[in-house]
Short mmCIF file of C-alpha atoms in Angstrom, two decimals:
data_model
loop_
_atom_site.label_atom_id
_atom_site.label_comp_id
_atom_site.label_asym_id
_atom_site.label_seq_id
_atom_site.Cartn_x
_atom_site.Cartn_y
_atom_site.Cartn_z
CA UNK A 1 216.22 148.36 85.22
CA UNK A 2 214.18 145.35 86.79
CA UNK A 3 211.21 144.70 85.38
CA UNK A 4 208.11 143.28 87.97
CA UNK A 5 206.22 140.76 87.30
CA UNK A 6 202.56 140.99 86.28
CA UNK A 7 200.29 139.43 89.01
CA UNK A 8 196.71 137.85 87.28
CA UNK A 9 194.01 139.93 88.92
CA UNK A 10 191.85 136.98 89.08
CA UNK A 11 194.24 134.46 90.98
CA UNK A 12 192.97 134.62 94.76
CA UNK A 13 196.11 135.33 97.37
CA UNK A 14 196.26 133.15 100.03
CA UNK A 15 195.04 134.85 103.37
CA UNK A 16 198.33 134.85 105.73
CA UNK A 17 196.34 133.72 108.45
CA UNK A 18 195.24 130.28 106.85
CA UNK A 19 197.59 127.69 105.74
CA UNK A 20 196.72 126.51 102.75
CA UNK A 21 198.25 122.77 103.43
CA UNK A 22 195.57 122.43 105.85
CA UNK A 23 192.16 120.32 105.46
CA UNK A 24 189.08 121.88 107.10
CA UNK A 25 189.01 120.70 110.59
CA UNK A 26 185.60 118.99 110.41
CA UNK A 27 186.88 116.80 108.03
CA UNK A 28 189.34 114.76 109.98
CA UNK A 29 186.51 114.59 113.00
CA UNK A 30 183.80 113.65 110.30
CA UNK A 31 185.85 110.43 109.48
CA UNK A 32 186.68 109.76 112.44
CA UNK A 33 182.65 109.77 113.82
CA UNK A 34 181.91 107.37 110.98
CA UNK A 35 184.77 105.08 111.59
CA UNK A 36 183.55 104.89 115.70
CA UNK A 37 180.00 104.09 114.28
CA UNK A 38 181.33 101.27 112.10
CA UNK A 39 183.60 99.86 114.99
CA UNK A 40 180.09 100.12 117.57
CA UNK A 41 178.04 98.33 114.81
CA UNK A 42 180.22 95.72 114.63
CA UNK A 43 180.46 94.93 118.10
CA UNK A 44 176.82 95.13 118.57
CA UNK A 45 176.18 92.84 116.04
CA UNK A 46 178.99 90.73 117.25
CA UNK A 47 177.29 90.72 120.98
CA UNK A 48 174.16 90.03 119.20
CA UNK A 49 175.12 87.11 118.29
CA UNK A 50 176.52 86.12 121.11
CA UNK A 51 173.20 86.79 122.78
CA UNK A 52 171.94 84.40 120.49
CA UNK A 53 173.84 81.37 121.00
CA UNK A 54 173.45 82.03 124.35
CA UNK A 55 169.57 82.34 124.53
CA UNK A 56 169.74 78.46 122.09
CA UNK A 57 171.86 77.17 124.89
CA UNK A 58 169.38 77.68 127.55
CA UNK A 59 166.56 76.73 124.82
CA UNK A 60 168.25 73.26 124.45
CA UNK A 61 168.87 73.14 128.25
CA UNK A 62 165.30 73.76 129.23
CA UNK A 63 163.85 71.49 126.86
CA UNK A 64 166.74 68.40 127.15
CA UNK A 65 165.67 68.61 130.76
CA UNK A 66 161.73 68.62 130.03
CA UNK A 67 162.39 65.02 128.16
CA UNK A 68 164.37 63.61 130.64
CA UNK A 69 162.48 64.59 133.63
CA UNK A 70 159.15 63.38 132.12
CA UNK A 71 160.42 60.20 130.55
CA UNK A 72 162.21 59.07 133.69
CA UNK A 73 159.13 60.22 136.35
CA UNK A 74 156.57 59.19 134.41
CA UNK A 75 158.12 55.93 133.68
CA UNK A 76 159.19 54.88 137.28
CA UNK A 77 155.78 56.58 138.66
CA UNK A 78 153.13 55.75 136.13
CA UNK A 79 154.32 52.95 134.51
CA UNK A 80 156.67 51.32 137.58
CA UNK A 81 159.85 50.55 135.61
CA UNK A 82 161.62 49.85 138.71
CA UNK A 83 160.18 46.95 139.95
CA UNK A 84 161.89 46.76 143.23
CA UNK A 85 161.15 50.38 143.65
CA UNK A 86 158.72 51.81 146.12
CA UNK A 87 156.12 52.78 143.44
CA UNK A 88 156.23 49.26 141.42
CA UNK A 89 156.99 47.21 145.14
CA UNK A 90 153.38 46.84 146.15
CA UNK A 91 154.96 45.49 150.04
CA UNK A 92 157.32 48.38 149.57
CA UNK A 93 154.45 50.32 148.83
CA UNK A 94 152.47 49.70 152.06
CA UNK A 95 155.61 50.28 154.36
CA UNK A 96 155.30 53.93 153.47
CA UNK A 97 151.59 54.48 154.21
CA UNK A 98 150.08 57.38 156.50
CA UNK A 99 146.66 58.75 157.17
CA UNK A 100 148.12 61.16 154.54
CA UNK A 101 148.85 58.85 151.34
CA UNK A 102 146.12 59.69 148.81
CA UNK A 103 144.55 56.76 147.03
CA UNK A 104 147.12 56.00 143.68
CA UNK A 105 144.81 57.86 141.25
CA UNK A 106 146.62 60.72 142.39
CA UNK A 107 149.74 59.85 140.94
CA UNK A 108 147.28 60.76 137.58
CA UNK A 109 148.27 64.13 137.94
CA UNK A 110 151.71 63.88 136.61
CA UNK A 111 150.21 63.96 133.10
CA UNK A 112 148.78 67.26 132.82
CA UNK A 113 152.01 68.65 134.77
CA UNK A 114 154.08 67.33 132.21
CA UNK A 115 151.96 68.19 129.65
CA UNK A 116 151.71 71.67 130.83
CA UNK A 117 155.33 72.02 131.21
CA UNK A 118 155.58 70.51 127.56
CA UNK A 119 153.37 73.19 126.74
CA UNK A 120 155.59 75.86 128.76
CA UNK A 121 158.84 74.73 126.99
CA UNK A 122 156.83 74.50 123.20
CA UNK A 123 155.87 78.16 124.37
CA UNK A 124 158.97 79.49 125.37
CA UNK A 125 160.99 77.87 122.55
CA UNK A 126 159.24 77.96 119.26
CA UNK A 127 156.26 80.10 119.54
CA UNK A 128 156.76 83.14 117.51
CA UNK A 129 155.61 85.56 120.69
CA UNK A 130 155.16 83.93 123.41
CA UNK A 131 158.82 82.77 122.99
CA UNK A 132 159.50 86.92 123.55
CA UNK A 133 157.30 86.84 126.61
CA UNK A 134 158.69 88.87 129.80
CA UNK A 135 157.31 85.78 131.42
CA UNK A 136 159.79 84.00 130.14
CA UNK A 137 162.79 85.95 130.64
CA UNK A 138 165.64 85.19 127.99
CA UNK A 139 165.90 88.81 128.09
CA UNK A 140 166.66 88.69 131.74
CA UNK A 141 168.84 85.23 131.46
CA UNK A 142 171.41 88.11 129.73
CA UNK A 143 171.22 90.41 132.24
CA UNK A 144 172.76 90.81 135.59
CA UNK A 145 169.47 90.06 136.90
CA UNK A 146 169.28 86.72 135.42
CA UNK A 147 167.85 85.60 139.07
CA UNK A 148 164.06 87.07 138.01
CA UNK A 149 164.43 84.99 134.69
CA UNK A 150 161.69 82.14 134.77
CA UNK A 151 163.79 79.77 132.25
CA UNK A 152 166.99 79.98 134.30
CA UNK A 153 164.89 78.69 137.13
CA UNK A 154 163.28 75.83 135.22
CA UNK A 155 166.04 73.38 134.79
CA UNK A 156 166.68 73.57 138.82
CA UNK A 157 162.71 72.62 138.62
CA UNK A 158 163.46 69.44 136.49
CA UNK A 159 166.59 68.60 139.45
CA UNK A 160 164.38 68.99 141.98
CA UNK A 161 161.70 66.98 140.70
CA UNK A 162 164.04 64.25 139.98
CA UNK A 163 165.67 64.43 143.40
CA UNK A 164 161.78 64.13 144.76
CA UNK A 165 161.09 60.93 142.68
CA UNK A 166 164.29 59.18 142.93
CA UNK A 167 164.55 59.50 146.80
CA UNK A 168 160.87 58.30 147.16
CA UNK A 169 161.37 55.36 144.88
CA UNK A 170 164.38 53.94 147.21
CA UNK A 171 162.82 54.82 150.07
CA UNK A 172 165.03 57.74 151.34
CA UNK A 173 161.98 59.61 153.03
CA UNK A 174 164.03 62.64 154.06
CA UNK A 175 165.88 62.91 150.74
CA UNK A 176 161.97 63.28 149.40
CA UNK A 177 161.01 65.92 151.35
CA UNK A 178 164.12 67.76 151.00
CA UNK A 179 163.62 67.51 146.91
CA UNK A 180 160.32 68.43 147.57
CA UNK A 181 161.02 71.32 150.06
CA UNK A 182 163.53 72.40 146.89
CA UNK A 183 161.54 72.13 144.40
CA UNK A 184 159.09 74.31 146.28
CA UNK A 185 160.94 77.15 146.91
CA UNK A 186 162.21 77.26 143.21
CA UNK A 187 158.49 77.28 142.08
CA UNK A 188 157.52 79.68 144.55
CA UNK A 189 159.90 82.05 143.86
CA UNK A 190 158.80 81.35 139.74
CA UNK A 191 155.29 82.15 140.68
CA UNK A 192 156.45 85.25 142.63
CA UNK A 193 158.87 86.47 139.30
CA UNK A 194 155.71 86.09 137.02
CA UNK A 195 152.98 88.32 139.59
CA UNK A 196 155.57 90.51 139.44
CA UNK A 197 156.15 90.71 135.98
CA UNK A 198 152.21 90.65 134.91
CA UNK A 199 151.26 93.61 137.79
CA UNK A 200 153.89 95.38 135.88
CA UNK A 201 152.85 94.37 132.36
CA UNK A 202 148.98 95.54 133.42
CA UNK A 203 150.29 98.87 135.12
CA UNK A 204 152.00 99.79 131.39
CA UNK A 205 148.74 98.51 129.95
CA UNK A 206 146.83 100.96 132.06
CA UNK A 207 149.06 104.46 131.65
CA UNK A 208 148.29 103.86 127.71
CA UNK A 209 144.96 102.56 127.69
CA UNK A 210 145.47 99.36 126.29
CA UNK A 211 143.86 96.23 126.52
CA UNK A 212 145.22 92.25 125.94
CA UNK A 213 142.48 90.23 123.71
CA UNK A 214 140.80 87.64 126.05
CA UNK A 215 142.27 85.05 123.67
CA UNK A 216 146.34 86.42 123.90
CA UNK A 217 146.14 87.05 127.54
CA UNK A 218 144.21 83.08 127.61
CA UNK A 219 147.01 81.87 125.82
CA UNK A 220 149.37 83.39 127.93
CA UNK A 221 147.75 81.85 131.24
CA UNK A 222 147.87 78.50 130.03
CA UNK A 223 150.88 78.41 128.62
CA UNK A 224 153.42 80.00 130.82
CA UNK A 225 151.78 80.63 134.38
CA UNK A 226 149.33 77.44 134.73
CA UNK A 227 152.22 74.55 134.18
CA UNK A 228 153.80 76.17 137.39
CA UNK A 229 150.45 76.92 139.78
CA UNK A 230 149.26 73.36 139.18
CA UNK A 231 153.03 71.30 139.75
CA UNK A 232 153.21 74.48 142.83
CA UNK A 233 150.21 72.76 144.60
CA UNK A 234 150.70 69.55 144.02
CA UNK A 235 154.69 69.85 145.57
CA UNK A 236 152.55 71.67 148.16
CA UNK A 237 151.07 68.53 149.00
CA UNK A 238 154.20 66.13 148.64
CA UNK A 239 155.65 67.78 151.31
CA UNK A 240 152.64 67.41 153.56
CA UNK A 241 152.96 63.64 152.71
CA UNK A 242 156.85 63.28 153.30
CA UNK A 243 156.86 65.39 156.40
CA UNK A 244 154.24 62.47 157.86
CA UNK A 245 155.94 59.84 156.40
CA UNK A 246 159.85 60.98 157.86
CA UNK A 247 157.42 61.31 160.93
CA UNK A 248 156.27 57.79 160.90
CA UNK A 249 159.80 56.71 161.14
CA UNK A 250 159.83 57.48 164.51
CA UNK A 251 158.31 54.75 165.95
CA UNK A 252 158.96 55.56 169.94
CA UNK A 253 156.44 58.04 168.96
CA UNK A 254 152.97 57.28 170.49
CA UNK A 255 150.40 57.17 167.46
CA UNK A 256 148.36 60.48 168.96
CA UNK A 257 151.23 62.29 167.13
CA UNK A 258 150.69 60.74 163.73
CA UNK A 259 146.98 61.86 163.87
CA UNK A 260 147.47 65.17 164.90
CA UNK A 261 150.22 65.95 162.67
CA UNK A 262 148.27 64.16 159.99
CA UNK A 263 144.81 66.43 160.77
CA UNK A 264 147.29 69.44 161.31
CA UNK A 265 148.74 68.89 157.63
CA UNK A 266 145.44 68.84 155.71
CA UNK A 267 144.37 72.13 157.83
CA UNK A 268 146.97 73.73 156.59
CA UNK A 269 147.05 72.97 153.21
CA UNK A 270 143.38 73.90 153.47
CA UNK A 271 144.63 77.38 154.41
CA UNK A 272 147.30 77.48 151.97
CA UNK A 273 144.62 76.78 149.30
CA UNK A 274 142.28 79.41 150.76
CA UNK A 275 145.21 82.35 151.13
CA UNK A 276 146.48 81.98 147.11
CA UNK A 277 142.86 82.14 145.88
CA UNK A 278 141.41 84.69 147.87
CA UNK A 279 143.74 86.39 150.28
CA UNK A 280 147.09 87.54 147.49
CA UNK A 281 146.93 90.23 144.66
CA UNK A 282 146.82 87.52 141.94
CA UNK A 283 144.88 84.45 142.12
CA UNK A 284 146.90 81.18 141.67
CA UNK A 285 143.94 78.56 140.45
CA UNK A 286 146.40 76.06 139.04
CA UNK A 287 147.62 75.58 143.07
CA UNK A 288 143.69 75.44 143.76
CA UNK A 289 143.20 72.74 141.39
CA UNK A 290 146.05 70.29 142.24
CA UNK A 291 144.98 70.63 146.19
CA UNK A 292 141.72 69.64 145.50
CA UNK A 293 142.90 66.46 143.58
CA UNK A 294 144.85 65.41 146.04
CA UNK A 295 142.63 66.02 149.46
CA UNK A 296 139.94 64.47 147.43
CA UNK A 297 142.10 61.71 146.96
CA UNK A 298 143.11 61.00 150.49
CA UNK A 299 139.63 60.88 151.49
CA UNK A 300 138.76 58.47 149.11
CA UNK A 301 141.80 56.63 150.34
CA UNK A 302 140.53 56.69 153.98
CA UNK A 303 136.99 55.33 152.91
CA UNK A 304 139.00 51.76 152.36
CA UNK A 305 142.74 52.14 153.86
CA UNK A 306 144.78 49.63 153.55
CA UNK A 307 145.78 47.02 155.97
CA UNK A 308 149.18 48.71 157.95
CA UNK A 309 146.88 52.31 158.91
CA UNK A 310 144.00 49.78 159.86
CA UNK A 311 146.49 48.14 162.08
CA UNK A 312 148.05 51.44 163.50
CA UNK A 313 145.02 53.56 163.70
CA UNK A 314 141.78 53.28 165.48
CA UNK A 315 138.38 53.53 163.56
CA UNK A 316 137.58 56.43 164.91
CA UNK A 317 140.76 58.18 164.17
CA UNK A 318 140.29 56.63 160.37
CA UNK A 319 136.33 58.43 159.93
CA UNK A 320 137.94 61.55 161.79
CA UNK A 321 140.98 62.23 159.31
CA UNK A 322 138.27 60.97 156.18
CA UNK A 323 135.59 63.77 157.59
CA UNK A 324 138.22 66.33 157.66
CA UNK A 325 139.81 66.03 153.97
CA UNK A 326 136.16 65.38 152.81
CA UNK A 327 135.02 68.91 154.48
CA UNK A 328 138.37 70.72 153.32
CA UNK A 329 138.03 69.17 149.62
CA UNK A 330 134.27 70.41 149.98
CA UNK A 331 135.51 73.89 150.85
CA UNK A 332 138.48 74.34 149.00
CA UNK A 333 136.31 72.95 145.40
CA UNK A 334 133.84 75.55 146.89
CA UNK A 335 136.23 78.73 146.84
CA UNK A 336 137.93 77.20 143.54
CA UNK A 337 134.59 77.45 141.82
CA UNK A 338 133.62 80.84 143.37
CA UNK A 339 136.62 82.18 142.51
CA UNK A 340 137.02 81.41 138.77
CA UNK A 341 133.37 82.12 138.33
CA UNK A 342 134.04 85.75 139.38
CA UNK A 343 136.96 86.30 137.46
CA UNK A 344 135.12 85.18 134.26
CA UNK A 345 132.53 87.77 134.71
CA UNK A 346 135.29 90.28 135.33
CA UNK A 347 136.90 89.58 132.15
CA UNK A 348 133.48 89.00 130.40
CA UNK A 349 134.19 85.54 129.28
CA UNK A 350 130.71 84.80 129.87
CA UNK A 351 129.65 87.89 127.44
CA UNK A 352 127.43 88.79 130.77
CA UNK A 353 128.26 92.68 130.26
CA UNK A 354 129.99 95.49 127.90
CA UNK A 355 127.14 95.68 125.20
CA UNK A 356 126.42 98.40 123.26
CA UNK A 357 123.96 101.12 123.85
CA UNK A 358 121.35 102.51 121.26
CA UNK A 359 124.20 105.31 120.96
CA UNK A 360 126.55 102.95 120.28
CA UNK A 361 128.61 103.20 123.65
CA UNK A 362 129.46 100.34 125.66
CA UNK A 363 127.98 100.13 128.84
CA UNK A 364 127.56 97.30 131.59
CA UNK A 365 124.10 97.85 132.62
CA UNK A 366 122.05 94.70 133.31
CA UNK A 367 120.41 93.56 129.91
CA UNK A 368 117.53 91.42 129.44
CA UNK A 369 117.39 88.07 127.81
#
């Protein structure tokens, strides 16, 4: 007779349908999640770094070429290091003179460019915001669209520049104004990344009601948008002055073409002066300012010219070329003024509006002294 076995009412039978062997099958997809999140952390902090080193590279690259460009232009320009250079040969000097050749003062200007552009690279290198600035771009410089980056573009600046100076100092004219005509387009398209940028900066600013304090959006002016508007006119102008002087080369040319392509050049940088202050979205005053200095200085120039235009040029061709930069410095000073007068009473620098009511509103009524 067999006898059964007993079977413990409290031990729990297996359910056929579920192998007991087997782990829940979240489990195995739970571990495997976390261990795809590890694996993506680590690569992102691994590209992160990357990023890094790459944004120090361009860092040291746009400040290495800051030094060198305004050691080496500053020191052949301002303090004529080359002696048998153009700009520290006075004879060499004269051989290049036009109606167009400001009086040397001009050559001043290089200081507050380069200081700017010190400024510019301090800005964009060590300043703890400004540094972040889409204005800047490092952001871009990692990007596919590393073409709208304003530091990518500045070393091809500090070429051009170079290329400019070098070419003038041993007297290849058209080497000059092809630097210059470079160095131009880089800056302009610079000037055309940053309106860009700042319409879209003030369009975000707008759809969330936000304002920039007068000091931060200062700040960011003269730091990181003026260095470029003031060295933007100024190449304006060099190439004005090269394109006469490649001109003067010619010398089957009668001299009625010198003085109208002389007259022609400062009517058109009077028009280029008048169009970015009045005429585009944004106002460029830096390009204002450094056209100004430099009409200003070629009609001082023409009040005593030197002795190769008073052989070339009549008297009366002289006074007519002096009366024209006079009356286009005159205008061009005039709209500069205008202008940044009306944009301080539009941002209330001059704390002529936006006081507060008895209610305690703001308002922009006219208020009594």
């Amino acid at each position: 007779m067999e006898m059964s076995t007993p079977t413990n009412p409290m031990t729990v039978q297996p359910s056929p349908n579920i192998n007991s062997n087997t782990a829940p099958p979240s489990l195995p997809q739970q571990y495997d999640d976390n261990n795809n999140n590890n694996n993506d952390n680590n690569n992102n902090e691994a590209l992160s770094a990357e990023d890094a080193t790459k944004i120090q590279n361009l860092k040291f690259v746009n400040a290495t070429s800051y030094l060198l460009t305004g050691m080496m232009v500053t020191g052949v320009v301002l303090f004529k290091t080359r002696e048998e250079g153009v700009f520290g040969d006075e004879f060499l000097w004269m051989k290049y003179q036009t109606l167009l050749t400001p009086s040397s003062y001009v050559n001043l200007l290089w200081v507050p460019v380069f200081l700017l552009q010190g400024l510019f690279v301090y800005a964009s290198t060590l300043h703890k915001t400004l540094q972040h600035s889409p204005l800047v771009g490092y952001d871009r410089a990692l990007q596919r669209s590393s073409k709208t980056s304003v530091a990518v573009h500045y070393p091809a600046v500090c070429a051009a520049t170079l290329m400019t100076v070098y070419s003038h100092d041993y007297g290849h004219v058209f080497m000059a104004l092809l630097g210059s005509v470079l160095c131009g387009i880089v800056l302009t398209s610079i000037l055309q990344i940053q309106g860009h940028l700042l319409n879209e900066m003030e369009a975000a600013m707008s759809a969330t009601d936000g304002t920039m304090d007068i000091a931060d959006r200062t700040a960011q002016y003269v730091a990181l948008c003026l260095p470029f508007e003031l060295y933007g006119g100024y190449v304006l102008a060099l190439v004005a002055v090269y394109f006469n002087t490649f001109l003067a080369g010619f010398d089957a040319l009668p001299t009625s073409v010198f003085l109208v392509a002389a007259n022609a050049s400062l009517a058109l940088l009077l028009c280029a002066g008048f169009y970015m202050l009045w005429v585009t979205e944004r106002k460029f005053y830096g390009v204002g300012v450094a056209l100004v200095w430099y009409l200003l200085g070629v009609a001082i120039e023409l009040h005593t010219p030197t002795q190769p235009i008073y052989n070339e040029f009549s008297d009366g061709a002289i006074l007519t070329t002096q009366i024209i930069a006079g009356v286009a410095t005159l205008i061009l000073a005039t709209l500069l003024g205008v202008r940044v007068t009306k944009t301080m009473i539009k941002h209330n620098i001059l704390n002529c509006g936006d006081v507060l009511d008895e209610e305690g509103e703001i308002t922009t009524d006219y208020v009594h002294a």
